[in-house]
GROMACS .gro file of C-alpha atoms in nm:
model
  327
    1UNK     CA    1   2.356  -1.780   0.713
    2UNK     CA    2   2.035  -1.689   0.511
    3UNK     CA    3   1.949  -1.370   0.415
    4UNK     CA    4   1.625  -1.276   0.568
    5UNK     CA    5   1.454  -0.933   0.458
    6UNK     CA    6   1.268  -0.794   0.782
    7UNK     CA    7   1.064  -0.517   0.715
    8UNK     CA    8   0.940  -0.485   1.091
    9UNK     CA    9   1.118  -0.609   1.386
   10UNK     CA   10   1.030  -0.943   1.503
   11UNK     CA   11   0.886  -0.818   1.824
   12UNK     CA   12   0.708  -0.499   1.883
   13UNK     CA   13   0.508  -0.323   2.121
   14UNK     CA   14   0.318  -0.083   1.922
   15UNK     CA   15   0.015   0.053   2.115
   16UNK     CA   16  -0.242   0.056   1.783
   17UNK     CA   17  -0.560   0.191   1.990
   18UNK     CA   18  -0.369   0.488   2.203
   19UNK     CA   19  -0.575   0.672   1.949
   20UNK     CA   20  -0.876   0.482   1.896
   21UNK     CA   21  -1.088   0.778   1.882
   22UNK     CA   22  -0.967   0.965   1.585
   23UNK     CA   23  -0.896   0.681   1.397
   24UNK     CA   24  -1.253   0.557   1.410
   25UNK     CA   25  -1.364   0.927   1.381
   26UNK     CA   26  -1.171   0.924   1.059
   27UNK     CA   27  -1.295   0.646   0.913
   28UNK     CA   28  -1.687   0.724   1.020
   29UNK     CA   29  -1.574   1.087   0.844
   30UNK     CA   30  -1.442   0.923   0.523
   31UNK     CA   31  -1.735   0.698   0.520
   32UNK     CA   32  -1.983   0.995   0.535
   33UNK     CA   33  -1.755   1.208   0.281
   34UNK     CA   34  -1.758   0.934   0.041
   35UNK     CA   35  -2.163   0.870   0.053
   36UNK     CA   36  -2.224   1.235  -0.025
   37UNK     CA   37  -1.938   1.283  -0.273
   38UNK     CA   38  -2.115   0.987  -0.431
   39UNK     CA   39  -2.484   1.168  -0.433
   40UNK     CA   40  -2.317   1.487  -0.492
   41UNK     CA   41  -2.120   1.411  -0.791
   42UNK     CA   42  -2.268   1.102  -0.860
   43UNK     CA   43  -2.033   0.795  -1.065
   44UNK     CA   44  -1.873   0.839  -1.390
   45UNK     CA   45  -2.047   0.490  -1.510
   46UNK     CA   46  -1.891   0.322  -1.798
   47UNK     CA   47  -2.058   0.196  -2.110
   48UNK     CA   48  -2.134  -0.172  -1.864
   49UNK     CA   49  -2.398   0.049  -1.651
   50UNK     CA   50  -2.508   0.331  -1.876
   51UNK     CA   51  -2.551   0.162  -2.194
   52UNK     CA   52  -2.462   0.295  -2.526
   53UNK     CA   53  -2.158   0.259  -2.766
   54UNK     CA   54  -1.733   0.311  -2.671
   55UNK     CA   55  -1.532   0.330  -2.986
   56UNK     CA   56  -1.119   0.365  -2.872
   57UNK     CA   57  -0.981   0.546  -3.145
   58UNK     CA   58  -0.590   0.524  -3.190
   59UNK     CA   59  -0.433   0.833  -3.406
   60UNK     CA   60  -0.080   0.982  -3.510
   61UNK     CA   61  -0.198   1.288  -3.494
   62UNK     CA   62  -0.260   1.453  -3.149
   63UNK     CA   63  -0.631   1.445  -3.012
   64UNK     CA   64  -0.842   1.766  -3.117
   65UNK     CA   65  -1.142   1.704  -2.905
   66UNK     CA   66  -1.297   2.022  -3.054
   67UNK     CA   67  -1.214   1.866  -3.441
   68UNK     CA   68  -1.351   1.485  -3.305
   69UNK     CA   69  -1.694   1.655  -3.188
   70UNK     CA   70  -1.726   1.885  -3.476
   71UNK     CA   71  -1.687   1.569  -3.688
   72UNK     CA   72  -1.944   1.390  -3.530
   73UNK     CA   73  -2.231   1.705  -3.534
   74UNK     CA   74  -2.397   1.603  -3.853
   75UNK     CA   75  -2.457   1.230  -3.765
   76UNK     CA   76  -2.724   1.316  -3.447
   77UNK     CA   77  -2.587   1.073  -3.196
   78UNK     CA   78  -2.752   1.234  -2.930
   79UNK     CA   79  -2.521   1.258  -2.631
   80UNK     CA   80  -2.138   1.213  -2.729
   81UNK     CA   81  -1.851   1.182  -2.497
   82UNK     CA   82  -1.480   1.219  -2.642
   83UNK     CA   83  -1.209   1.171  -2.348
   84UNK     CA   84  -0.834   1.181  -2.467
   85UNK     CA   85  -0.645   0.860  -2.317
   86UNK     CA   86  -0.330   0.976  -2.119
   87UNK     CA   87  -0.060   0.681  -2.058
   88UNK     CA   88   0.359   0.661  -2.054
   89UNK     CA   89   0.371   0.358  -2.221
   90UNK     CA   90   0.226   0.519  -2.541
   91UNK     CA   91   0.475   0.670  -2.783
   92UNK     CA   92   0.536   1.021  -2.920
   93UNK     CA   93   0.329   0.933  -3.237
   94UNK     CA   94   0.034   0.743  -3.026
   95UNK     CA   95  -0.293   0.912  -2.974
   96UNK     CA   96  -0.546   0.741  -2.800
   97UNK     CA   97  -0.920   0.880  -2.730
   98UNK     CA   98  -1.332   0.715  -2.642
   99UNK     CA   99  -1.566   0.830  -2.800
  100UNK     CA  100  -1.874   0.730  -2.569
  101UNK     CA  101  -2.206   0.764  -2.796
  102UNK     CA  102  -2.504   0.695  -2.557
  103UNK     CA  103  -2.795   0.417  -2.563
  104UNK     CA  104  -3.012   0.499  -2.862
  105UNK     CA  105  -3.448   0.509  -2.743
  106UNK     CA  106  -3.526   0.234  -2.996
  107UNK     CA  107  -3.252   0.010  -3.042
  108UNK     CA  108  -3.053  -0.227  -2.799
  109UNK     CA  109  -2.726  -0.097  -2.943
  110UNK     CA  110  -2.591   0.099  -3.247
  111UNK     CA  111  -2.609  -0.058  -3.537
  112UNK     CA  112  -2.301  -0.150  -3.763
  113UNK     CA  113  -2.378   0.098  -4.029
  114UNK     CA  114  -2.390   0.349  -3.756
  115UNK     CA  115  -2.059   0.226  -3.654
  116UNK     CA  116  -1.926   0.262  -3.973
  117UNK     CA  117  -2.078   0.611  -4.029
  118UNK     CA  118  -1.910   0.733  -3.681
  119UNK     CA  119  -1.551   0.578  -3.792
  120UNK     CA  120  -1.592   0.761  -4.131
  121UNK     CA  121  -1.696   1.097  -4.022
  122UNK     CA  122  -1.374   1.054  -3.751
  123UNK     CA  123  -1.102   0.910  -4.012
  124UNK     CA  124  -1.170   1.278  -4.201
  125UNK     CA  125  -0.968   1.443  -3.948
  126UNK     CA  126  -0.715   1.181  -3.956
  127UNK     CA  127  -0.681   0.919  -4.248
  128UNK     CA  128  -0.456   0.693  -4.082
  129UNK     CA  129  -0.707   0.683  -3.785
  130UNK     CA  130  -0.744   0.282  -3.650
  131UNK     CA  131  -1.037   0.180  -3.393
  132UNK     CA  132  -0.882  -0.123  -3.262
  133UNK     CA  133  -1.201  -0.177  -3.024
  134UNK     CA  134  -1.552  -0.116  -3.035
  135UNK     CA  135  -1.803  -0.225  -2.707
  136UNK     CA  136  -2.169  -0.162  -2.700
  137UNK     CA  137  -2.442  -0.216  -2.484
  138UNK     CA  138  -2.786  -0.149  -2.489
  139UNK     CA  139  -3.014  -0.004  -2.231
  140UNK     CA  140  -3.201  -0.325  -2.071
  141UNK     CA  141  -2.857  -0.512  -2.045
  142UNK     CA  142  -2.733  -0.220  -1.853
  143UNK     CA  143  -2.964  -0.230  -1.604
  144UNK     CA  144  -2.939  -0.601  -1.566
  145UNK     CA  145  -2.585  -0.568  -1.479
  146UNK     CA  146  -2.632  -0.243  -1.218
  147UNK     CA  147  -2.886  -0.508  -1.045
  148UNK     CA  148  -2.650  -0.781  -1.087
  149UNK     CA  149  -2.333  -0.557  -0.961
  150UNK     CA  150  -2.525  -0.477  -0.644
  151UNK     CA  151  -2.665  -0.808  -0.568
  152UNK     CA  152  -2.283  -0.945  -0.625
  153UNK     CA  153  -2.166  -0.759  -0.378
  154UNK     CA  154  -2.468  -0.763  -0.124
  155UNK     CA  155  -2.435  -1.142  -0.130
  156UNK     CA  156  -2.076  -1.152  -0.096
  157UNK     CA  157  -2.046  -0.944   0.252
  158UNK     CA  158  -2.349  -1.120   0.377
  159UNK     CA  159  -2.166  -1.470   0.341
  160UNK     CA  160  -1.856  -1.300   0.487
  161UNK     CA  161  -2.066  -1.220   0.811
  162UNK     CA  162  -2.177  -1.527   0.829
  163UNK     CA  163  -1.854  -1.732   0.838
  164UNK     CA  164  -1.706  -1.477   1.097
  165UNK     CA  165  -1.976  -1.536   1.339
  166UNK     CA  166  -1.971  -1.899   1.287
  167UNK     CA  167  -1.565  -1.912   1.331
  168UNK     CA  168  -1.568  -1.652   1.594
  169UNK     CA  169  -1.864  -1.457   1.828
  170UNK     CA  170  -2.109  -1.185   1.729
  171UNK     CA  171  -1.873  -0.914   1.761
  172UNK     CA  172  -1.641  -1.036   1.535
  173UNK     CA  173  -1.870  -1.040   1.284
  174UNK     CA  174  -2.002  -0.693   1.340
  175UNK     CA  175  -1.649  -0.547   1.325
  176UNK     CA  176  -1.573  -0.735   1.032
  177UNK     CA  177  -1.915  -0.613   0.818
  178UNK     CA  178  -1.812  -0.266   0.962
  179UNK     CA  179  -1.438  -0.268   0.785
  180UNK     CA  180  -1.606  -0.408   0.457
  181UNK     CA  181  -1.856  -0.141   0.440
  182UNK     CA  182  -1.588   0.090   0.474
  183UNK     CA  183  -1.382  -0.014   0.231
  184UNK     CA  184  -1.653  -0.065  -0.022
  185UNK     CA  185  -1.813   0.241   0.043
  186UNK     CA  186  -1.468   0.478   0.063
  187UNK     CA  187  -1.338   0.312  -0.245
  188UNK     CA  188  -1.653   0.448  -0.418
  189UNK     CA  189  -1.623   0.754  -0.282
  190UNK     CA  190  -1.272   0.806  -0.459
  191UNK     CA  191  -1.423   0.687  -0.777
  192UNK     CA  192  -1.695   0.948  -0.731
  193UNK     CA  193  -1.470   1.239  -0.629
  194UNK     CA  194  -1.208   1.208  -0.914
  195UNK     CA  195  -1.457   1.053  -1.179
  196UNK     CA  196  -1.279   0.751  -1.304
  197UNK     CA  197  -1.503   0.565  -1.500
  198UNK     CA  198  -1.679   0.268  -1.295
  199UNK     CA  199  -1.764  -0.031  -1.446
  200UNK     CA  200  -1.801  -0.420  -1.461
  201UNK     CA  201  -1.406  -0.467  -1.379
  202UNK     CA  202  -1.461  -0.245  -1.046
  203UNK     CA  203  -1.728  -0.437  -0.912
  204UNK     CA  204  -1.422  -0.731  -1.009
  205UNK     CA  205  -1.202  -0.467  -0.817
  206UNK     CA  206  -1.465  -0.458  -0.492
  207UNK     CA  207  -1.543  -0.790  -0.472
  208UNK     CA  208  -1.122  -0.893  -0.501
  209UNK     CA  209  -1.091  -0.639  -0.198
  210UNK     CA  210  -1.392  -0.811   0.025
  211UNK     CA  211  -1.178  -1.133  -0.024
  212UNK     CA  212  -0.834  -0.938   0.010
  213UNK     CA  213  -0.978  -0.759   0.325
  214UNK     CA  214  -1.114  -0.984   0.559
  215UNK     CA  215  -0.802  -1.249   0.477
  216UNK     CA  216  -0.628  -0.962   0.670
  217UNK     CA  217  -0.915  -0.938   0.916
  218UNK     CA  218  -0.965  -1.294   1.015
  219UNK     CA  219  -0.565  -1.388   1.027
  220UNK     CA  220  -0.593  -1.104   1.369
  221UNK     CA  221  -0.912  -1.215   1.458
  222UNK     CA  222  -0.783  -1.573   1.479
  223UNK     CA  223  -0.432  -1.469   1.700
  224UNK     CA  224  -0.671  -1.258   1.907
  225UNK     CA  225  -0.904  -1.581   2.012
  226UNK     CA  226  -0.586  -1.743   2.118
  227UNK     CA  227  -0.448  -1.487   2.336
  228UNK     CA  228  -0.763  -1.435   2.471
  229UNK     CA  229  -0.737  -1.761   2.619
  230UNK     CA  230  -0.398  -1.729   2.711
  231UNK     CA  231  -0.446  -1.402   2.846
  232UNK     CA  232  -0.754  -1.431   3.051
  233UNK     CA  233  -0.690  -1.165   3.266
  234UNK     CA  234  -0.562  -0.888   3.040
  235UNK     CA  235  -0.767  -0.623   2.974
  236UNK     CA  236  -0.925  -0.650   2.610
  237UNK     CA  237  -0.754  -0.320   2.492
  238UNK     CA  238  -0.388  -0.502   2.550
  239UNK     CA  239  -0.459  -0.849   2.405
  240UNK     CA  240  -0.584  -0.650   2.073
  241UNK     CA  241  -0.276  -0.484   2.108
  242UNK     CA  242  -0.060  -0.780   2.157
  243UNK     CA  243  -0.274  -0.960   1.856
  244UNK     CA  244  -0.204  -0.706   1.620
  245UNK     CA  245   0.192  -0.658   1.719
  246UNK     CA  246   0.231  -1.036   1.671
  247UNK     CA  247   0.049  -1.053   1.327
  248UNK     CA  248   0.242  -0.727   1.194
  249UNK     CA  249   0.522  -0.862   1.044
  250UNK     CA  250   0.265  -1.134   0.853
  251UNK     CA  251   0.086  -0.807   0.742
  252UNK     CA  252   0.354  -0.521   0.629
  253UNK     CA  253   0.485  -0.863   0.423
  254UNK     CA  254   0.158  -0.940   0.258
  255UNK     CA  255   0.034  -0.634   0.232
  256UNK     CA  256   0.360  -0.459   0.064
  257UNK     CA  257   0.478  -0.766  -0.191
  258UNK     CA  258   0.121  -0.715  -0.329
  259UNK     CA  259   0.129  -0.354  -0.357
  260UNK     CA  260   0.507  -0.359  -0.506
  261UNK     CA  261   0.335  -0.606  -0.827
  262UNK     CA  262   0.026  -0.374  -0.851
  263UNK     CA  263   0.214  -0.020  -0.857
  264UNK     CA  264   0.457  -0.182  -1.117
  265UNK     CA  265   0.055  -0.272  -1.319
  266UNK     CA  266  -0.036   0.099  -1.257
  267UNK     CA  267   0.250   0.214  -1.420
  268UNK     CA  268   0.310   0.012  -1.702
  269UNK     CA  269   0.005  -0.178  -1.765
  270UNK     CA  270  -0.127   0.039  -1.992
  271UNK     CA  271  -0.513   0.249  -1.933
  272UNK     CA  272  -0.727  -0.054  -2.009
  273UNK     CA  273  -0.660  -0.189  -1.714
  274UNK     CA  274  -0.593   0.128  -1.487
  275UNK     CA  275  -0.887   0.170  -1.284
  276UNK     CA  276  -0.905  -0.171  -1.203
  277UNK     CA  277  -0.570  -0.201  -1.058
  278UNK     CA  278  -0.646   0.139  -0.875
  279UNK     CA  279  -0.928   0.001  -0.728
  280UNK     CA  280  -0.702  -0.303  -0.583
  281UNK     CA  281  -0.426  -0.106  -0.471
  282UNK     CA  282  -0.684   0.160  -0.297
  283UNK     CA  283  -0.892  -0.122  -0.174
  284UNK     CA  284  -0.550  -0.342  -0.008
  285UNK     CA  285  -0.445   0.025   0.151
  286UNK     CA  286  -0.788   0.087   0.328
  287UNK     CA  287  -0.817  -0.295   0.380
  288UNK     CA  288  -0.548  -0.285   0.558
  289UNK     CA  289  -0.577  -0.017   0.765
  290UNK     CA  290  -0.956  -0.113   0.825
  291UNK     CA  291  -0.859  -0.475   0.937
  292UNK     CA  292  -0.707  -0.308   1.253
  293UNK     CA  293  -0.865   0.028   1.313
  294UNK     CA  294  -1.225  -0.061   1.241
  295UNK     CA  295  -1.299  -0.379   1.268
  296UNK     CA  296  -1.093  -0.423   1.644
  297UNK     CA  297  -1.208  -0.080   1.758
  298UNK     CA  298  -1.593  -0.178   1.671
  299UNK     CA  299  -1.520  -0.527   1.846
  300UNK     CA  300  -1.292  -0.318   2.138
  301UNK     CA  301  -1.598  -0.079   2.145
  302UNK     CA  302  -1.890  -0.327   2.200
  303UNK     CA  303  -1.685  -0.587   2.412
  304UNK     CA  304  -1.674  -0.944   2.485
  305UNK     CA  305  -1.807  -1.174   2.704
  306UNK     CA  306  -1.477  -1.344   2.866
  307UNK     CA  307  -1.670  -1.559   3.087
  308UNK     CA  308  -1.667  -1.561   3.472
  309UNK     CA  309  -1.326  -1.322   3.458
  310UNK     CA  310  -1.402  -0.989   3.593
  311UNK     CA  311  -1.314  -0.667   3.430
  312UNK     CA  312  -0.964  -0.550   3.436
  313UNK     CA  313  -0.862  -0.246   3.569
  314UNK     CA  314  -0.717   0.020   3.372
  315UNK     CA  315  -0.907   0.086   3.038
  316UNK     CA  316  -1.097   0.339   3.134
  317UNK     CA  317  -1.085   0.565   2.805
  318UNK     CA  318  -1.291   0.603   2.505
  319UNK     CA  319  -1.315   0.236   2.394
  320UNK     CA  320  -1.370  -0.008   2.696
  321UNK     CA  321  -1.404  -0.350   2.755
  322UNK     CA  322  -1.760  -0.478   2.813
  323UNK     CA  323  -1.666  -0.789   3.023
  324UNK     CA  324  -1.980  -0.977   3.268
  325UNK     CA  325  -1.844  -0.989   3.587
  326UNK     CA  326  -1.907  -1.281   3.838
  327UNK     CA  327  -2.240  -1.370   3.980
   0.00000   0.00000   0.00000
């Protein structure tokens, strides 16, 4: 006999909205936390949205932040950033740092002699200093791409909405716009609060978990139509219930093969690429999670319209079914 890995049991009878009201209070609370961490602290934009010049620096020597700046004094860059690059994969004799020069007023980047002036002042505190990349962008293009970023994203959700409610009803829709903004908007948040540097590959990041998100959302949304027509006399509350239960084993699957290959990136893929697999992994986690305990209590909350069946008895609590009873 084949060996099958089960991660859940094959039936369960989990009761997912027992708590419906502090779940959904804790996601309207991280939603609220995140927008004012976000005007608060405000995001750590990368050189994509704030314009200006990165130059990664690779050294043998450790990074002396205080040496790097000191350095760079006499050249009059205006405002300089120099953030040492932590990572396991580097060795014992590899130093990695950014140096982040901003946009200069009259130019659309820094020029190459600038360039060259920035890499000589730095290779006096190190010789054997290397700059394996160097990324500029000036000021216009910068705000091109913030526009761009938004609209991106905008446009996504709004197509998103628009091919739940034309699949499913109304409500759908509303609870699935609800989990995306929640995601979105709580994935910025973290970004805000810990200041990891946000740019072009996170919007990559957002959009990935808008797809990666209401995959999750629709597959329940999909087992819930056909149970509701099944089930025409169970009360909404327990036909979410049995939805979810049914489509669990689909989701702890899914969900947990992807996060296995994108721990395994944060790890060992090196710093280039760490936000943007932090993003993902955040993003799948809160996807997830907002797939059932969002979007199906906003849905559970506003109620459907189940035709000329009348209103079950029994769901009297916090979230109720809205049901039209017979004429």
């Amino acid at each position: 006999m084949a060996f099958r890995l089960k991660l859940v049991p094959e039936v369960t009878h989990w009761d997912f909205f027992k708590h419906a009201r502090y779940t959904f209070g804790l996601s309207v609370f991280l939603v609220i936390a995140s927008i004012i961490v976000t005007m608060v602290m405000g995001l750590n934009f990368g050189i994509d949205f704030k314009g200006g010049t990165t130059i990664r620096t690779e050294s043998t020597q450790a990074v002396d932040v205080g040496e790097y700046r000191a350095a760079l004094a006499t050249l009059d860059l205006g405002d300089v950033t120099i953030t040492e690059v932590f990572d396991p994969a580097f060795g014992a004799n590899k130093h990695v740092a950014m140096v982040r020069i901003q946009a200069q007023a009259e130019a659309e980047a820094i020029t190459p002699e600038v360039v060259n002036q920035v890499e000589a002042a730095l290779q006096t505190v190190d010789p054997t200093m290397t700059f394996p990349s160097v990324e500029s962008v000036g000021p216009k293009v910068s705000g091109e791409l913030i526009k761009t970023a938004v609209l991106s994203v905008l446009a996504a959700t709004a197509a998103i909405v628009v091919y739940v409610w034309l699949r499913f009803e109304w409500q759908f829709a509303l609870g699935a716009v609800a989990a995306l903004v929640h995601d979105v908007v709580a994935t910025i948040g973290v970004f805000a609060l810990f200041q990891i540097k946000f740019d072009l590959t996170i919007i990559a990041a957002l959009l990935t978990i808008l797809g990666y998100s209401i995959n999750d959302t629709v597959v329940v949304f999909d087992r819930l139509r056909e149970n509701l027509i099944k089930y025409k006399t169970m009360p909404l509350r327990d036909v979410m219930n049995l939805a979810v239960n049914e489509t669990l084993s689909r989701t702890v699957m899914t969900s947990g093969t992807t996060l296995v290959a994108l721990i395994a990136l944060l790890v060992l893929g090196g710093d280039v690429i760490r936000g943007f697999v932090f993003a993902i992994t955040w993003g799948i986690v809160l996807g997830t999670y907002s797939s059932v305990y969002v979007a199906k209590n906003v849905v559970l909350f506003i109620g459907l319209n189940r035709g000329d069946k009348k209103k079950p008895a029994g769901d009297e609590q916090f979230f109720t079914e809205k049901t039209d009873a017979a004429d």
